[in-house]
C-alpha cells in the first residue's frame, strides 16, 4: 500500500482536471491528479471557443496552442460560427484578441493542458484509478488502485472529481444527478475521403436532416449528422457505414466515398445536472456536474471555464492567501452560468432536431431574418462563448464588476493577456500615476473607460481567472486597491 499526502487530489486529468491542476500548482499547491487512462480519450470536442482562448492567453499558452493547431490544419481559425445549426455567428466581431473558434482535437487540447500543469509542478499520474473516499471533515482520504493492482491511499486537504459524466466521485459523495436520459441521438464520423474536403466548414440541411462537415486534420473530414430517420436510434446501437453513407447522401445530396473511416460514434441528448458542485471538502468540476447534447461545440469549453474558476480559488486557499469561504463562490458563481447554458442547449436542440415542414420554415426564418440582426447576433455569440458571464461581488456597485476583461490594449503596446501572466491579480489604470503595490501586476490602458462592458471604469482590479474583482469610476488609492484584493479573497 503506497501512502501519499498532498494538498489537492484531482480525479481525472481530462480538460477540467488538467486545468485545475495547473491553476492550483502554479501558486504552490501540492497537486496529485490521478488519471485512470494511459492512452488518449476518444475523439470528441473539435473546437476551443474564444473565451477559453483568452484564458489560455492569460497563462501565456496561446503560442503553443496556435502552433499545435497549425500543425493539425493550416486554416485552424473559424471566424464564422453557428447556433442551433444555423449561421453565421460573427465571431470575427467579438471584442477579443481571439475572435475565432480554434479547430483542434480534444486529445491535443488535453495533452497541452496536462503538459502545462506538469510544468507548474502538478504530479499527473496516469494509470491510477480512484475507487473510494472518506471526507473526514478536516481532510479527505481516498483509495486508488494502479494498473498492477497496487493500492494507494491519498490524504488531501481537498479533492476534485473531474472524472466526467459517469463520475464515481459524484456517486460516492452522494451528490444527486438529476434530469433526463437520451431522447434523441446524432452521429459523428471522422473519415478520409477519396478527395480532399474543399469547402472549409459547411452546413447542409433539408427535410432529411442536418450535416456539419469540416476538415479535421490533413486528410480527414469530420461529419456531424443529425438525421430525421435515425435520431431515435439509441446510443447502444453502433452506427454502420451503410447508415452513415445513406444519411449523408440524403442530406448532402451527393455520394461520399470514404477511403478510411477513422471513428464513428452515436451520442445523445441526455440532460442531467447536480444541484450542487460541492459537498464538504469535495468539489465536482466539468462533466461530473452535468451532461447535455454537445450543441454548437461548447461543452468542453464550459468545463475548462469551470476549471479556471475553481483552480485559482483552491490554490489561494491552500497557499494561505485566501479565506476558505472563497471556495463557496465556485458553486454560487458557476451553477447559475451552467444552468443558463443547459437551458440554452435545450432551446438549440428543440430547433435543431425539428425537420418538419414548419420546423424547416422556422429555421429559414431565424437564419435569414433574425441571426443577421447585429444585436441578435451579438446576444447569441455572447451566450455561446460565455462572454456574457458576469460574477456578482458583494459590496461592489460599479456595473463593470464581475465582467470578463475584453480586448484591452495597454499603452506600452502589450495585450492584457501578457501582463496577466506575471501575477495573480492585475490592476489596470486608465491614466499614468505612481503605484506602490508590489504584489499586484500593474498596467496602463487609456482605452479602459470606453471599453465595451467596462464603460465608465477608470481603474479595474482583475482576478486570476480574468474577471473584474472591483471597478472604480474614480481613481482609487493604493489602500483601496489592497482592500478590494482582500475582499476578493474573502479576507476580513
Ligand atoms: C460527440 C461529442 C462531440 C463533442 N464536441 C464538442 C465540441 O466540439 N466542443 C466542446 O467544447 N465540447 C464537445 N464535447 C463535449 C466534451 O467532450 C466534454 O465536455 C469534455 O470532454 C468534458 O471534460 P471533463 O474534463 O469534464 O471530462 P472528461 O473529458 O470525460 O474527462 C474525465 C477524465 O476522468 C478520467 N476518469 C474517469 N473515472 C476515473 C477514475 N475512477 N479514476 C481516475 N480517472 C478517472 C477519465 O479517464 C477522463 O480522462 C463533445 C462531446 C461529444 C460526446
XYZ file of C-alpha atoms and ligand atoms in Angstrom:
545
model
C 0.000 0.000 0.000
C 1.530 3.323 -1.078
C 0.706 6.407 1.004
C 0.604 9.918 -0.475
C -0.032 13.227 1.254
C -0.930 16.216 -0.920
C -2.879 19.463 -0.716
C -5.170 18.688 -3.608
C -6.218 15.375 -5.157
C -7.862 15.632 -8.555
C -9.629 12.621 -10.018
C -9.446 12.700 -13.829
C -6.959 14.653 -15.933
C -9.244 15.486 -18.844
C -9.802 19.149 -19.830
C -11.367 20.155 -16.480
C -8.962 18.239 -14.230
C -5.820 19.328 -16.068
C -6.903 22.995 -15.905
C -7.444 22.886 -12.141
C -4.163 21.012 -11.649
C -2.224 23.762 -13.449
C -4.055 26.620 -11.750
C -3.566 25.296 -8.218
C 0.018 24.094 -8.741
C 1.174 27.412 -10.224
C 0.567 29.124 -6.887
C 2.289 26.449 -4.847
C -0.313 23.766 -4.060
C 0.989 20.183 -3.955
C -1.291 18.570 -6.535
C -1.785 14.929 -7.459
C -4.027 14.348 -10.491
C -4.966 10.678 -10.913
C -5.983 9.646 -14.428
C -7.076 6.064 -14.980
C -6.475 6.173 -18.725
C -2.987 5.533 -20.083
C -3.876 6.272 -23.720
C -5.840 9.065 -25.378
C -9.524 9.736 -24.722
C -11.902 9.147 -27.659
C -12.128 11.962 -30.218
C -14.840 14.365 -29.055
C -14.514 18.179 -28.895
C -13.220 19.709 -32.101
C -13.064 23.406 -31.218
C -11.817 25.740 -28.497
C -14.045 28.776 -28.087
C -12.800 32.398 -27.801
C -13.306 32.816 -24.023
C -11.116 29.819 -23.305
C -8.521 31.116 -25.784
C -8.411 34.349 -23.747
C -7.973 32.434 -20.501
C -5.185 30.379 -22.078
C -3.560 33.631 -23.196
C -3.629 34.789 -19.567
C -1.289 31.835 -18.890
C 0.939 32.511 -21.911
C -0.314 29.345 -23.602
C -1.703 30.670 -26.868
C 1.588 30.364 -28.729
C 1.724 26.623 -28.190
C -1.997 26.133 -28.850
C -1.795 28.035 -32.147
C 1.359 26.133 -33.167
C -0.287 22.783 -32.448
C -3.436 23.840 -34.325
C -1.368 24.971 -37.330
C 0.339 21.565 -37.405
C -3.100 19.997 -37.464
C -4.513 22.107 -40.302
C -3.428 25.459 -41.767
C -6.881 27.135 -41.650
C -7.471 26.480 -37.954
C -9.317 29.743 -37.166
C -13.115 29.731 -37.638
C -14.354 33.340 -37.608
C -17.959 32.497 -38.626
C -19.685 30.097 -36.249
C -23.141 28.567 -35.708
C -26.007 28.458 -33.200
C -28.552 25.619 -33.220
C -27.038 24.511 -36.516
C -27.762 27.924 -38.063
C -25.267 30.555 -39.047
C -23.326 32.584 -39.314
C -22.485 33.901 -35.860
C -19.957 36.712 -36.413
C -17.163 35.672 -34.056
C -14.947 37.965 -36.103
C -16.812 40.911 -34.473
C -16.103 39.797 -30.893
C -14.199 42.315 -28.760
C -11.340 39.895 -28.221
C -7.725 39.255 -29.140
C -9.055 35.846 -30.225
C -12.208 36.455 -32.322
C -12.474 32.916 -33.680
C -13.022 29.301 -32.674
C -9.814 27.276 -32.918
C -10.108 23.838 -34.505
C -8.162 21.273 -32.521
C -8.864 17.675 -31.476
C -9.679 17.272 -27.793
C -6.761 14.862 -27.419
C -4.305 17.646 -28.341
C -6.047 20.105 -26.003
C -5.694 17.585 -23.178
C -2.015 16.892 -23.974
C -1.200 20.607 -23.919
C -3.108 21.285 -20.690
C -1.542 18.295 -18.917
C 1.959 19.296 -20.067
C 1.398 22.836 -18.753
C 0.037 21.536 -15.429
C 3.105 19.314 -15.040
C 5.363 22.317 -15.755
C 3.609 24.136 -12.896
C 4.589 21.263 -10.592
C 1.428 19.116 -10.624
C 2.023 15.368 -10.376
C -0.110 13.864 -13.152
C -0.251 10.091 -12.639
C -1.660 8.019 -15.475
C -2.973 4.508 -14.892
C -4.150 5.427 -11.387
C -7.838 4.812 -10.739
C -9.969 6.306 -7.992
C -12.018 3.776 -6.031
C -13.497 5.482 -2.953
C -13.023 8.277 -0.444
C -13.989 9.413 3.027
C -14.398 13.101 3.867
C -13.141 13.257 7.466
C -14.077 16.909 7.966
C -10.542 18.299 8.091
C -9.166 16.186 5.204
C -10.159 13.682 2.536
C -8.728 10.169 2.468
C -9.066 8.398 -0.886
C -8.328 4.866 -2.086
C -6.899 4.395 -5.550
C -5.532 1.456 -7.474
C -2.807 1.330 -10.140
C -2.541 -0.843 -13.245
C -0.667 -3.613 -11.416
C -3.400 -3.747 -8.785
C -1.267 -1.844 -6.267
C -3.326 0.045 -3.693
C -2.724 3.713 -2.897
C -4.066 5.852 -0.062
C -4.062 9.573 -0.698
C -4.648 12.082 2.078
C -5.548 15.534 0.769
C -6.903 18.823 2.094
C -9.383 18.912 -0.819
C -10.485 16.588 -3.600
C -11.975 17.406 -7.002
C -13.990 14.921 -9.030
C -13.187 15.875 -12.623
C -13.945 12.330 -13.660
C -16.524 13.010 -16.352
C -20.161 12.185 -16.938
C -20.089 8.803 -15.171
C -18.351 10.269 -12.128
C -17.708 7.803 -9.303
C -16.697 10.685 -7.056
C -20.174 12.171 -7.514
C -21.831 8.843 -6.673
C -19.625 8.172 -3.637
C -20.119 11.718 -2.367
C -23.882 11.131 -2.556
C -24.485 14.113 -4.822
C -27.642 13.564 -6.906
C -27.528 13.741 -10.715
C -30.953 14.869 -11.833
C -32.532 15.032 -15.263
C -33.402 13.048 -18.330
C -31.832 10.184 -20.323
C -31.322 10.419 -24.101
C -34.415 11.055 -26.172
C -32.593 11.953 -29.400
C -29.246 10.932 -30.899
C -26.825 12.071 -33.578
C -23.755 10.600 -35.280
C -20.155 11.786 -35.502
C -17.868 10.368 -38.207
C -14.202 11.127 -38.909
C -13.323 9.753 -42.340
C -10.780 10.136 -45.115
C -12.433 10.894 -48.441
C -11.323 9.920 -51.911
C -10.830 13.686 -52.455
C -9.676 16.419 -50.020
C -12.609 18.294 -48.434
C -12.564 21.561 -50.372
C -15.070 23.751 -48.607
C -13.908 24.575 -45.074
C -16.737 24.407 -42.501
C -20.044 23.723 -44.211
C -23.612 23.141 -43.018
C -26.352 21.484 -45.096
C -29.950 20.795 -44.161
C -33.155 19.578 -45.766
C -36.182 17.535 -44.713
C -33.915 14.518 -44.074
C -31.652 16.224 -41.549
C -28.573 18.380 -40.983
C -24.885 17.787 -41.598
C -21.898 19.786 -40.412
C -18.705 18.962 -42.327
C -15.222 20.319 -41.776
C -11.627 19.233 -42.351
C -10.345 17.512 -39.218
C -6.650 17.119 -39.905
C -4.763 16.928 -43.163
C -6.760 14.218 -44.930
C -9.689 13.656 -42.617
C -13.158 15.211 -42.695
C -15.469 15.294 -39.679
C -19.200 14.881 -40.348
C -21.776 15.551 -37.629
C -25.080 14.054 -38.768
C -28.463 14.841 -37.233
C -30.826 12.668 -39.201
C -34.601 12.613 -39.228
C -34.544 8.848 -39.893
C -32.014 7.806 -37.241
C -32.400 10.386 -34.464
C -34.374 7.881 -32.358
C -31.816 5.060 -32.591
C -30.316 4.549 -29.124
C -26.615 5.109 -28.454
C -26.245 1.391 -27.667
C -26.593 0.709 -31.423
C -23.304 1.429 -33.228
C -23.708 3.424 -36.433
C -22.933 1.402 -39.561
C -21.087 2.606 -42.646
C -24.213 1.913 -44.678
C -26.352 4.078 -42.386
C -23.821 6.924 -42.474
C -23.458 6.883 -46.255
C -27.227 6.695 -46.759
C -27.896 9.662 -44.461
C -25.082 11.734 -45.999
C -26.429 11.012 -49.494
C -29.935 12.121 -48.490
C -28.824 15.315 -46.741
C -25.799 16.385 -48.825
C -27.484 15.131 -51.993
C -24.186 13.650 -53.220
C -22.263 10.435 -52.730
C -19.379 10.442 -50.222
C -16.663 7.910 -50.977
C -14.586 7.109 -47.899
C -11.138 5.584 -48.239
C -10.777 5.069 -44.476
C -13.175 5.537 -41.579
C -11.209 6.685 -38.536
C -14.034 6.790 -35.991
C -17.830 6.599 -35.854
C -19.952 7.166 -32.774
C -23.535 7.797 -31.795
C -24.194 10.201 -28.949
C -27.294 11.608 -27.342
C -29.014 14.484 -25.617
C -29.134 13.165 -22.042
C -29.690 16.232 -19.887
C -28.653 15.989 -16.240
C -27.138 18.223 -13.630
C -26.105 18.114 -9.987
C -27.953 20.547 -7.667
C -24.605 21.481 -6.125
C -20.935 21.356 -7.171
C -19.510 20.954 -3.672
C -20.022 18.722 -0.673
C -17.691 19.366 2.248
C -14.093 19.107 1.015
C -15.110 17.509 -2.281
C -15.793 19.508 -5.437
C -17.164 18.436 -8.791
C -15.891 20.082 -11.946
C -16.694 19.710 -15.658
C -18.938 16.944 -16.902
C -19.129 15.283 -13.491
C -21.634 18.092 -12.739
C -23.739 17.878 -15.926
C -24.274 16.188 -19.253
C -26.023 17.681 -22.255
C -26.193 17.435 -26.027
C -22.942 18.890 -27.461
C -24.866 21.706 -29.172
C -22.576 24.138 -31.020
C -19.448 22.541 -29.545
C -19.340 24.331 -26.188
C -19.324 21.516 -23.591
C -15.583 21.139 -23.033
C -15.218 24.897 -23.108
C -17.537 25.356 -20.157
C -15.640 22.569 -18.338
C -12.352 24.440 -18.824
C -14.002 27.673 -17.643
C -15.147 25.802 -14.503
C -11.538 24.728 -14.049
C -10.250 28.294 -14.274
C -12.886 29.408 -11.748
C -12.146 26.700 -9.185
C -8.390 26.262 -9.716
C -7.159 29.664 -8.544
C -9.510 29.629 -5.561
C -8.244 26.242 -4.354
C -4.672 27.426 -4.930
C -5.217 30.638 -2.964
C -6.910 28.878 -0.035
C -4.231 26.180 0.065
C -1.335 28.661 -0.017
C -2.987 30.684 2.729
C -3.648 33.883 0.774
C -7.464 33.488 0.848
C -10.110 32.579 3.374
C -11.666 29.144 2.953
C -15.088 30.752 2.365
C -13.787 31.778 -1.082
C -14.391 28.173 -2.137
C -18.168 28.621 -1.655
C -18.159 31.111 -4.532
C -17.286 28.347 -7.007
C -20.796 26.914 -6.769
C -22.545 30.271 -6.355
C -20.781 31.697 -9.438
C -20.707 28.708 -11.783
C -24.008 26.942 -11.050
C -26.248 29.740 -12.447
C -23.975 30.083 -15.501
C -24.217 26.341 -16.151
C -27.980 26.294 -15.597
C -28.368 29.039 -18.218
C -26.091 27.127 -20.604
C -28.135 23.939 -20.107
C -31.378 25.827 -20.823
C -29.782 27.254 -23.941
C -28.746 23.778 -25.124
C -32.392 22.649 -24.827
C -33.523 25.656 -26.866
C -30.973 24.852 -29.534
C -31.742 21.139 -29.756
C -35.505 21.743 -29.947
C -34.963 23.839 -33.057
C -32.056 21.797 -34.384
C -33.756 18.370 -34.396
C -37.031 19.574 -35.966
C -37.161 18.646 -39.655
C -40.932 19.016 -40.072
C -42.156 21.417 -42.737
C -42.878 24.026 -40.064
C -39.553 23.374 -38.367
C -37.626 23.935 -41.589
C -39.564 27.154 -42.235
C -38.776 28.355 -38.718
C -35.060 27.636 -39.261
C -35.099 29.554 -42.570
C -36.837 32.453 -40.851
C -34.406 32.546 -37.924
C -31.356 32.242 -40.171
C -32.493 34.747 -42.773
C -34.272 37.336 -40.634
C -33.037 37.128 -37.045
C -29.425 35.890 -36.967
C -28.266 38.697 -39.335
C -29.599 41.442 -36.981
C -26.402 42.743 -35.321
C -27.900 42.880 -31.793
C -29.294 39.334 -32.088
C -26.012 38.033 -33.474
C -24.184 39.686 -30.584
C -26.532 38.189 -27.966
C -26.202 34.681 -29.420
C -22.421 34.747 -29.732
C -22.024 36.090 -26.197
C -24.299 33.321 -24.888
C -22.366 30.579 -26.644
C -18.876 31.730 -25.796
C -19.504 32.730 -22.185
C -18.591 36.349 -22.994
C -21.822 37.404 -21.296
C -20.867 35.746 -17.991
C -20.635 38.164 -15.076
C -19.999 37.348 -11.420
C -21.579 39.303 -8.566
C -19.220 40.670 -5.906
C -20.588 41.732 -2.569
C -20.217 45.453 -1.880
C -19.143 46.246 -5.447
C -21.546 48.624 -7.160
C -19.914 49.605 -10.471
C -21.603 47.814 -13.457
C -18.200 46.568 -14.659
C -17.761 44.441 -11.535
C -17.692 40.741 -12.301
C -17.308 41.253 -16.056
C -14.747 39.439 -18.176
C -11.774 41.515 -19.300
C -12.292 42.031 -23.031
C -9.638 43.076 -25.547
C -7.755 45.737 -23.594
C -4.611 47.033 -25.287
C -2.085 48.514 -22.868
C -0.400 51.829 -23.588
C 3.035 50.155 -23.701
C 1.895 48.005 -26.666
C 1.232 44.783 -24.763
C -2.029 42.788 -24.734
C -3.888 42.399 -21.433
C -3.026 38.661 -21.503
C 0.690 39.423 -21.472
C 0.509 41.260 -18.152
C -1.896 38.694 -16.668
C 0.805 36.024 -16.947
C 3.030 37.877 -14.499
C 0.955 37.869 -11.281
C -2.304 36.677 -9.781
C -4.277 39.910 -9.502
C -3.837 42.629 -12.120
C -4.529 46.350 -11.732
C -5.252 48.405 -14.834
C -5.369 52.192 -14.558
C -6.590 54.369 -17.406
C -4.003 57.087 -16.754
C -0.387 57.294 -15.591
C 0.229 57.762 -11.893
C 2.569 56.123 -9.453
C 1.555 52.967 -7.577
C 3.438 51.369 -4.728
C 1.870 47.891 -4.744
C 4.352 45.158 -5.488
C 2.007 42.165 -5.079
C -0.251 43.109 -7.996
C 0.744 43.405 -11.679
C 0.111 46.919 -12.966
C -0.675 48.252 -16.432
C -1.999 51.438 -18.031
C -4.720 51.344 -20.695
C -6.158 54.664 -21.805
C -8.745 52.604 -23.760
C -10.282 51.396 -20.475
C -13.170 53.825 -19.791
C -14.601 53.342 -23.304
C -14.174 49.567 -23.486
C -17.363 47.598 -24.111
C -18.677 46.166 -20.820
C -16.300 48.242 -18.704
C -17.707 51.666 -19.626
C -17.034 54.356 -17.090
C -14.385 52.419 -15.168
C -11.127 54.331 -14.764
C -9.411 51.543 -12.813
C -10.086 47.820 -12.608
C -8.679 45.099 -10.371
C -8.823 41.731 -12.124
C -8.934 38.254 -10.561
C -6.647 35.438 -11.712
C -9.376 33.965 -13.932
C -9.785 37.201 -15.899
C -12.910 38.687 -14.276
C -13.132 42.139 -12.715
C -12.981 41.902 -8.914
C -13.538 45.660 -8.444
C -14.067 48.590 -10.809
C -13.835 52.268 -9.874
C -15.325 55.331 -11.519
C -12.665 57.495 -9.840
C -9.022 56.591 -9.327
C -8.687 54.561 -6.080
C -5.829 54.907 -3.623
C -3.343 52.070 -3.179
C -5.049 51.247 0.122
C -8.465 50.999 -1.668
C -6.917 48.588 -4.167
C -5.404 46.412 -1.464
C -8.697 46.409 0.426
C -10.526 45.290 -2.754
C -7.997 42.482 -3.239
C -8.546 41.362 0.363
C -12.315 41.421 -0.206
C -11.937 39.341 -3.401
C -10.014 36.785 -1.337
C -12.763 36.896 1.314
C -10.309 38.164 3.950
C -11.767 40.303 6.682
C -19.626 13.583 -29.864
C -19.188 14.692 -28.960
C -18.713 15.856 -29.528
C -18.292 16.898 -28.702
N -17.858 18.034 -29.299
C -17.503 19.070 -28.525
C -17.018 20.283 -29.123
O -16.875 20.435 -30.341
N -16.660 21.302 -28.291
C -16.758 21.191 -26.928
O -16.427 22.156 -26.232
N -17.192 20.049 -26.339
C -17.567 18.995 -27.098
N -17.972 17.839 -26.498
C -18.010 17.747 -25.012
C -16.633 17.414 -24.401
O -16.095 16.253 -24.989
C -16.771 17.233 -22.878
O -17.484 18.364 -22.381
C -15.436 17.148 -22.137
O -14.689 16.013 -22.505
C -15.653 17.088 -20.620
O -14.408 17.284 -19.977
P -14.174 16.759 -18.487
O -12.748 17.024 -18.178
O -15.208 17.289 -17.605
O -14.456 15.180 -18.571
P -13.768 14.064 -19.440
O -13.223 14.599 -20.702
O -14.744 12.945 -19.539
O -12.529 13.616 -18.546
C -12.704 12.844 -17.381
C -11.413 12.090 -17.128
O -11.541 11.373 -15.903
C -10.961 10.100 -16.066
N -11.581 9.216 -15.061
C -12.863 8.781 -15.009
N -13.050 7.984 -13.937
C -11.850 7.923 -13.291
C -11.421 7.255 -12.118
N -12.240 6.460 -11.399
N -10.132 7.390 -11.729
C -9.271 8.174 -12.444
N -9.640 8.817 -13.589
C -10.916 8.698 -13.997
C -11.287 9.720 -17.491
O -10.404 8.738 -17.991
C -11.137 11.056 -18.216
O -9.839 11.263 -18.737
C -18.380 16.781 -27.291
C -18.857 15.592 -26.731
C -19.266 14.558 -27.548
C -19.798 13.320 -26.914
